[in-house]
XYZ file of C-alpha atoms in Angstrom:
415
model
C -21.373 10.828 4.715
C -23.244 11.217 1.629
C -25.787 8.569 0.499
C -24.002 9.057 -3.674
C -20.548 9.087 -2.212
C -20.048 4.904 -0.914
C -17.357 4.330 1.304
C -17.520 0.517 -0.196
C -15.698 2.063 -2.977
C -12.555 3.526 -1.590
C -12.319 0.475 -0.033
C -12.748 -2.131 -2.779
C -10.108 0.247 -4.584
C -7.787 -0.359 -1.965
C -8.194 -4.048 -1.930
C -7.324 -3.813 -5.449
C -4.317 -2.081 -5.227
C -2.686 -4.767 -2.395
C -4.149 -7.849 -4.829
C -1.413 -10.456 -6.374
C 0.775 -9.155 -3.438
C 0.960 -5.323 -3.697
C 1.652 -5.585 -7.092
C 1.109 -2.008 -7.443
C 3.427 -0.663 -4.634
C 6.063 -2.718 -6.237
C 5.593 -1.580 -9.887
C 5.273 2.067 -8.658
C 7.765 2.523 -5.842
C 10.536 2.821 -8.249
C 8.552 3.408 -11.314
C 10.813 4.048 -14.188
C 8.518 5.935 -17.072
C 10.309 4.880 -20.793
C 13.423 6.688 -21.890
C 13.739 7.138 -18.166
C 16.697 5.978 -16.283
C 15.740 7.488 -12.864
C 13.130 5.923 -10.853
C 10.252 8.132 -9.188
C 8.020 6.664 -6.008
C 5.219 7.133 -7.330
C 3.589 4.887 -4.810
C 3.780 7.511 -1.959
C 1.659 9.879 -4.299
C -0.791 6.483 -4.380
C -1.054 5.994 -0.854
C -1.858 9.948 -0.132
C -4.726 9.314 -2.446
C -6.202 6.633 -1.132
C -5.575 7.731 2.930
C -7.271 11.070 1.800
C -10.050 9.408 0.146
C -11.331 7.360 2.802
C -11.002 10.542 5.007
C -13.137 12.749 2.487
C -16.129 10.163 1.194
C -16.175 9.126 4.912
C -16.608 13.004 6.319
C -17.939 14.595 4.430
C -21.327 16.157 4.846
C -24.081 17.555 2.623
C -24.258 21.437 3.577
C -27.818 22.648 5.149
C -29.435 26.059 5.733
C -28.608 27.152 9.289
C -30.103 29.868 11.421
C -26.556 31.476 12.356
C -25.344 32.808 8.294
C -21.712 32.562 9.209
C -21.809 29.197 10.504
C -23.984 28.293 6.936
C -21.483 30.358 5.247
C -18.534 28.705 6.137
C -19.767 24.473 6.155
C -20.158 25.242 2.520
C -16.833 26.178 2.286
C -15.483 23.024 4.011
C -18.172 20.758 1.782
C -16.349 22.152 -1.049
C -13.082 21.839 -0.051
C -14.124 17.885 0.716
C -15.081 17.881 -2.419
C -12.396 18.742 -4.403
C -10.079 16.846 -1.940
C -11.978 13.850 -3.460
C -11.763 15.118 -7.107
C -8.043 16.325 -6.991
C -7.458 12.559 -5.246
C -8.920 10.723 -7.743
C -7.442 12.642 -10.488
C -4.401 12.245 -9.251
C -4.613 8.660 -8.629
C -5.398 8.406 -12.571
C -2.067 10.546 -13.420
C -0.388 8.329 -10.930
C -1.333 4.603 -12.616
C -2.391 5.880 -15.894
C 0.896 6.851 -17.137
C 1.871 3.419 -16.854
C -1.267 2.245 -18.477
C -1.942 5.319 -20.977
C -5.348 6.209 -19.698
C -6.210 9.334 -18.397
C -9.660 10.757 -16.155
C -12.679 10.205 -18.815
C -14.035 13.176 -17.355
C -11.118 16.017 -17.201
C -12.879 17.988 -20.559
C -16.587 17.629 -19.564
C -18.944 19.806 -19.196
C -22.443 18.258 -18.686
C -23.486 19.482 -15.507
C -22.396 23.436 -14.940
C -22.110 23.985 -18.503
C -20.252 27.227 -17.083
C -19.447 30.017 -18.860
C -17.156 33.241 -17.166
C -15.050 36.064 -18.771
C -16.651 35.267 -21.938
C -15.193 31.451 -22.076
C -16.836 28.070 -21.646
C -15.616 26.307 -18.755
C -15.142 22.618 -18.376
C -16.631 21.662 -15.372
C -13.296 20.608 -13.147
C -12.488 24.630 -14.401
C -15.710 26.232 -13.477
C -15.463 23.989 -10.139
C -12.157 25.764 -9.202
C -14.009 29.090 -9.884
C -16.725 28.149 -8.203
C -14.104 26.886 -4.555
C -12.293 30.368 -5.168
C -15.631 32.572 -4.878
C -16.866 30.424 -2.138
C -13.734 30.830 0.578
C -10.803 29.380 -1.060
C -9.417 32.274 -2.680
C -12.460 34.745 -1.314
C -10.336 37.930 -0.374
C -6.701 37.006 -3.030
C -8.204 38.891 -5.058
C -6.544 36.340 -7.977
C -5.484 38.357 -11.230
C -7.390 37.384 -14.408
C -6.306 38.554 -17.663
C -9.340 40.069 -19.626
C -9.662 40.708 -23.385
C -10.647 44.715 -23.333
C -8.724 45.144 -20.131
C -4.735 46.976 -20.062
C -3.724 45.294 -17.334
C -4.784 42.309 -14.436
C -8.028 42.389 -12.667
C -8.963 41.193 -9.591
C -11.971 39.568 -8.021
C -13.556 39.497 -4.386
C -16.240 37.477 -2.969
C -18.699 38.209 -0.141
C -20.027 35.918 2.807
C -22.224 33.167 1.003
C -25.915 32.709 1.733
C -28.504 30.317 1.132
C -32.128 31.744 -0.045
C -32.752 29.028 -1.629
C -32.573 25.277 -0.205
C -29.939 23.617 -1.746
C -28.171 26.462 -3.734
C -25.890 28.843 -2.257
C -24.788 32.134 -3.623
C -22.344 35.496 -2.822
C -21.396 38.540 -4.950
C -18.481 39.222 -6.698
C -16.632 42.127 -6.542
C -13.650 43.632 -8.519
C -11.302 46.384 -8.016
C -12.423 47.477 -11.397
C -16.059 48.934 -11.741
C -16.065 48.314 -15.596
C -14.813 44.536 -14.667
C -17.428 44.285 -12.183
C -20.230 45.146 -13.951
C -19.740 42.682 -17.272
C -18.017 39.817 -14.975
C -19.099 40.284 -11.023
C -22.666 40.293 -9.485
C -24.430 37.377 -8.248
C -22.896 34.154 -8.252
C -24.821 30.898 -7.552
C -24.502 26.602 -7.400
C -26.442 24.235 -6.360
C -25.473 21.557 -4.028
C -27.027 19.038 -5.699
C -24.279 20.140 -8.367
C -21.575 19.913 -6.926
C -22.720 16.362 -5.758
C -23.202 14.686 -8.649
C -20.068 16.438 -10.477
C -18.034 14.682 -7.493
C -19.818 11.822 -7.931
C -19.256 11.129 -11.550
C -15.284 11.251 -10.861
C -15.369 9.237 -7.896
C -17.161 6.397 -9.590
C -14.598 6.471 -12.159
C -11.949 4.530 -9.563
C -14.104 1.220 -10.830
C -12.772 2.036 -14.506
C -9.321 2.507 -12.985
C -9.472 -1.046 -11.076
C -10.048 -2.406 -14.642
C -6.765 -1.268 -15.735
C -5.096 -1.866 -12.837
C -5.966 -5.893 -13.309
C -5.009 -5.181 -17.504
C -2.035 -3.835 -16.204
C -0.959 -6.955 -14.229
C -1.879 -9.525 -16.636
C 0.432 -7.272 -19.307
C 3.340 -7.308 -16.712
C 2.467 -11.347 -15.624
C 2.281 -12.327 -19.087
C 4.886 -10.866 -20.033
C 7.639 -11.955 -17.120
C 6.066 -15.651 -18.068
C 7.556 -15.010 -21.339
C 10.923 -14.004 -20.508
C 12.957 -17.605 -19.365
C 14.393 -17.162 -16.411
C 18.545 -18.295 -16.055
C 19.613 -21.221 -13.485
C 22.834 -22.968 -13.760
C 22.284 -26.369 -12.133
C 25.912 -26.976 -12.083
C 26.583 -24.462 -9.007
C 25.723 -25.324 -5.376
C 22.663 -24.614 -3.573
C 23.999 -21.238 -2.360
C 25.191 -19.880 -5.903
C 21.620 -21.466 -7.500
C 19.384 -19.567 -5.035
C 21.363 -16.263 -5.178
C 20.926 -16.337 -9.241
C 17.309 -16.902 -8.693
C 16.766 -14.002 -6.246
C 18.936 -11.254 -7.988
C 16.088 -12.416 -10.761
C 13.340 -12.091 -8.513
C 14.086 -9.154 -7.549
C 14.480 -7.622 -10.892
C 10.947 -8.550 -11.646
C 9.188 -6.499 -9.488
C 6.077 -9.074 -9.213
C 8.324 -11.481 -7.819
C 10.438 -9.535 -5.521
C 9.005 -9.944 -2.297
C 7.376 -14.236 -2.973
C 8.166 -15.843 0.214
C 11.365 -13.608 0.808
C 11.795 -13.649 4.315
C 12.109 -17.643 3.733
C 14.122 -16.806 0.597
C 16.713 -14.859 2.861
C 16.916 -17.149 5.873
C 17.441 -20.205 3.111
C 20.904 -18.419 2.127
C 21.537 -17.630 5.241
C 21.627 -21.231 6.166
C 23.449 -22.377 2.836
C 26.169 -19.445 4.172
C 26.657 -21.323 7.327
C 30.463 -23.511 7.425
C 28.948 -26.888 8.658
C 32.373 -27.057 10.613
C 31.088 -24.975 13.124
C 29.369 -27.975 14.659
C 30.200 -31.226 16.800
C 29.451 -34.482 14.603
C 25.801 -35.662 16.160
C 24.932 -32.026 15.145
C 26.456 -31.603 12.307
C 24.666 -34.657 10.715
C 20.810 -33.133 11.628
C 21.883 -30.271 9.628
C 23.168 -31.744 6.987
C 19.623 -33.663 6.597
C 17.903 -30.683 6.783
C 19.797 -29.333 4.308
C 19.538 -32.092 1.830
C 15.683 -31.593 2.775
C 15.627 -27.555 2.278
C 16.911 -28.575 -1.580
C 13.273 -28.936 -2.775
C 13.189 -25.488 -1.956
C 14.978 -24.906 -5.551
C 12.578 -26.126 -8.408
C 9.701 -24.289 -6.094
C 11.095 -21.052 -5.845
C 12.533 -21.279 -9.742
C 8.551 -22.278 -10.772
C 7.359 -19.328 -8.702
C 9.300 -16.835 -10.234
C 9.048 -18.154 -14.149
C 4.897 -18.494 -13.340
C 4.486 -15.578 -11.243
C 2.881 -18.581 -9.026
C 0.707 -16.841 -6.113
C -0.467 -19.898 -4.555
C 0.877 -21.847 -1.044
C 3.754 -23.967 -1.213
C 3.790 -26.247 1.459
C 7.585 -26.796 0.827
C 8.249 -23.180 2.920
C 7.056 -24.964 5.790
C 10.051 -26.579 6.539
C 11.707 -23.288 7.099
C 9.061 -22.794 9.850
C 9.700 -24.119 14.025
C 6.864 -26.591 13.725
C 7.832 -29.290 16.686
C 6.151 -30.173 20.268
C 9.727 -29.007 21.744
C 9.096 -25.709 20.355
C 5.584 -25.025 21.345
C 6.427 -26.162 24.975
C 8.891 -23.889 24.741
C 7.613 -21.024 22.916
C 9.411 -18.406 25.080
C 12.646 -19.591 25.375
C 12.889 -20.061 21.726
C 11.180 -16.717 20.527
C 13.937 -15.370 23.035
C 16.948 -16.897 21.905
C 15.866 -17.013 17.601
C 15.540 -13.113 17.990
C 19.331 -12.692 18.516
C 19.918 -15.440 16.373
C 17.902 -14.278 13.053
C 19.409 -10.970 13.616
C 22.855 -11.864 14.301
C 23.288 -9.335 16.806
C 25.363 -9.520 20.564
C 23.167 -11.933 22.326
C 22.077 -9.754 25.480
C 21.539 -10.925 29.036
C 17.643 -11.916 28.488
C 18.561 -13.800 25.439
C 21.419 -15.341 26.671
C 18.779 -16.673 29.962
C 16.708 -18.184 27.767
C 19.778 -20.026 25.859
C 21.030 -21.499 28.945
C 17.702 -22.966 30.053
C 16.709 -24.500 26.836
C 20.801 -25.926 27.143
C 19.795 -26.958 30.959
C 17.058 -28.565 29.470
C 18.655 -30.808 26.764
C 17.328 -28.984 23.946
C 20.416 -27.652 22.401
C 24.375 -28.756 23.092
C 26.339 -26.576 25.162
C 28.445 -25.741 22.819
C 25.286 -23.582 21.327
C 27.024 -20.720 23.555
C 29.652 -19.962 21.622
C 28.108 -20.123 18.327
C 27.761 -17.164 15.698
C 23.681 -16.030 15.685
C 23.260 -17.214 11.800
C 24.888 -21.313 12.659
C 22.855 -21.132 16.003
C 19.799 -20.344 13.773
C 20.085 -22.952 11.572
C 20.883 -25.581 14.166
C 17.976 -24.474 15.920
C 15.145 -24.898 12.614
C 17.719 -28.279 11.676
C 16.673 -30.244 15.153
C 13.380 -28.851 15.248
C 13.156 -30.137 11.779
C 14.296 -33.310 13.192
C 11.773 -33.629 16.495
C 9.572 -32.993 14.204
C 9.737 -35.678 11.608
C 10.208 -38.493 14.659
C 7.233 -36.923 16.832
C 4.930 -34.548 14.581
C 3.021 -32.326 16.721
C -0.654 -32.566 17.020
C -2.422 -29.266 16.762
C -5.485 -29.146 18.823
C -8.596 -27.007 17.165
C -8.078 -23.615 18.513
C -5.359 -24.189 20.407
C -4.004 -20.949 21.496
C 0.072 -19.709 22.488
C 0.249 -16.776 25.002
C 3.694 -14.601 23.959
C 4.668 -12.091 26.818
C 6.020 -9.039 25.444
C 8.089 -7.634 28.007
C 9.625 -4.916 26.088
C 6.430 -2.883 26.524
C 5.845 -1.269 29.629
C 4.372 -2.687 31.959
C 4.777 -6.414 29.824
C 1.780 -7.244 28.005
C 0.737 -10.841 26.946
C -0.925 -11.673 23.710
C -2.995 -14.439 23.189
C -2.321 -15.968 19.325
C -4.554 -18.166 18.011
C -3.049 -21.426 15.897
């Protein structure tokens, strides 16, 4: 690592971009620029940023004079390359988010610290910088065309092996297949390390501007979802209700993903034909039904608020009861087919006959459909659990085998 280059950074920025719950993977994945129909993931462009970020400011390491040349030689090249990994990263990561934000890298036209002039031209410094990785072993022996005033046709340029005579500053010659070329443009080319640091230090440090608009950014898109009512028509059922509020949610990109895995099982157990059951049953779902309804007004606040905080109220869609917790494997066994509807297989259907053998569930649990066995299952947990609440002991601990692995493993979870 180097000392200027903190890998705090890259990770705060990361931190950033998973805040109010990954609001920015949501408003990028399908990110829709204006006058645009078609979606782009941008997000995937996000995430190659960041992963190669921590990689570079990480491992990278400040090139030093060596006895062996060619070893010298070529750890500068690889410092440079780091370091334009990190520029074109962050600069990239500023296309990426400022489009949506219409900002752009404060530092793409400066020129403070090569103040670089070739071929008769000033160079900004990200230009002079992509000179300076093509002498150095990028582009060393392409021979890359330029096109110089005086000049009929293309020239082409060639470095030598880099040295060090000087500590901290490396430099080569440059070549060209055209003597007259050579002699105005080529000859001794040098930077200093020390450079090259602080250029790739100035755009690193610009991520902390980009977190500001990042959190502008949301409160635009929160404020502005908290102005647009949301539609509920209180005279449908439950079902129809929290299918209109969803198909909103998910429009809204902040709100897409709130408690959705609750969201989902919830119509899943409004979808359920109550029939399906013997009367004793029947009746403990029913109650938890009537008690899932306060699910509703919740779920409609979240989404008009953009609400971020805990709603107890989702606990009820959790197994919770001191029948569950003694047990835990049966039930993790048997809710697996049932959540995902599946053919119940032999190890599932093991685990369903003990907790029948056991008194847990009717018999009759055997030749119901996964999503009705689900919900009966949450319903009379629901119910053990309101006539016996289970006490949780501090740092009371479950132990889940996982015998799909091989050989089994058990993890220890911690309540």
């Amino acid at each position: 690592m180097i000392s200027e280059l903190k890998p705090e950074l890259i990770h705060t920025f990361r931190n950033k971009v998973h805040e109010h719950n990954d609001f920015i993977r949501l408003y990028f994945v399908d990110y829709k620029p204006k006058n645009n129909i078609e979606g782009k993931d941008i997000w995937s462009k996000i995430c190659s940023c960041m992963d190669w970020l921590t990689v570079a400011v990480e491992g990278i390491q400040k090139p030093e004079m060596n006895k062996n040349m060619n070893l010298s030689s070529l750890e500068f090249t690889h410092f440079i390359v780091t370091v334009d990994m990190i520029v074109e990263a962050v600069n990239h990561l500023w296309l990426a988010i400022g489009q949506a934000v219409n900002a752009k890298q404060p530092y793409i036209k400066d020129r403070s610290i090569f103040k670089g002039r070739e071929f008769d031209n000033d160079y900004t410094d990200e230009k002079y910088f992509k000179e300076i990785r093509s002498w150095f072993g990028v582009h060393a022996v392409n021979g890359n065309e330029v096109d110089l005033e005086g000049f009929d046709k293309g020239v082409r340029f060639f470095s030598s092996w880099s040295g060090s005579y000087n500590q901290g500053e490396f430099f080569l010659q440059l070549y060209s297949n055209n003597s007259d070329a050579e002699k105005k443009y080529g000859g001794t080319k040098k930077v200093r390390v020390e450079s090259l640091i602080q250029f790739v230090e100035l755009r690193y440090n610009t991520l902390w501007e980009l977190m500001d608009h990042i959190d502008a950014l949301y409160l635009k898109e929160k404020k502005s979802l908290q102005n647009t009512p949301l539609q509920l028509d209180n005279s449908k059922d439950e079902l129809n209700q929290m299918k209109q509020l969803y198909q909103q949610a998910m429009e809204r990109k902040l709100t897409k993903e709130y408690y959705e895995v609750f969201i989902l099982d919830y119509m899943k157990f409004l979808s359920c034909d109550l029939n399906d059951y013997k009367e004793a049953e029947r009746e403990i779902v029913k109650r938890y039904l009537s008690d899932l309804k306060s699910i509703i007004p919740v779920y409609y606040k979240i989404i008009q608020e953009v609400d971020e905080r805990e709603f107890e109220v989702f606990e009820l869609l959790n197994m919770r009861s001191q029948t569950y917790a003694d047990n835990f494997y049966e039930f993790s066994k048997v809710l697996e087919y049932a959540a995902g509807g599946s053919k119940i297989l032999s190890g599932n259907r093991v685990s369903l006959e003990i907790l029948i053998k056991k008194g847990v569930l009717p018999d009759y649990c055997l030749s119901l459909s996964g999503p009705c066995l689900y919900l009966l299952i949450h319903a009379i947990d629901h119910e053990h659990n309101k006539m016996n609440p289970r006490k949780i002991e501090k740092n009371e601990i479950v132990q889940v085998i996982d015998d799909i692995s091989d050989p089994p493993v058990i993890l220890t979870i911690y309540k």
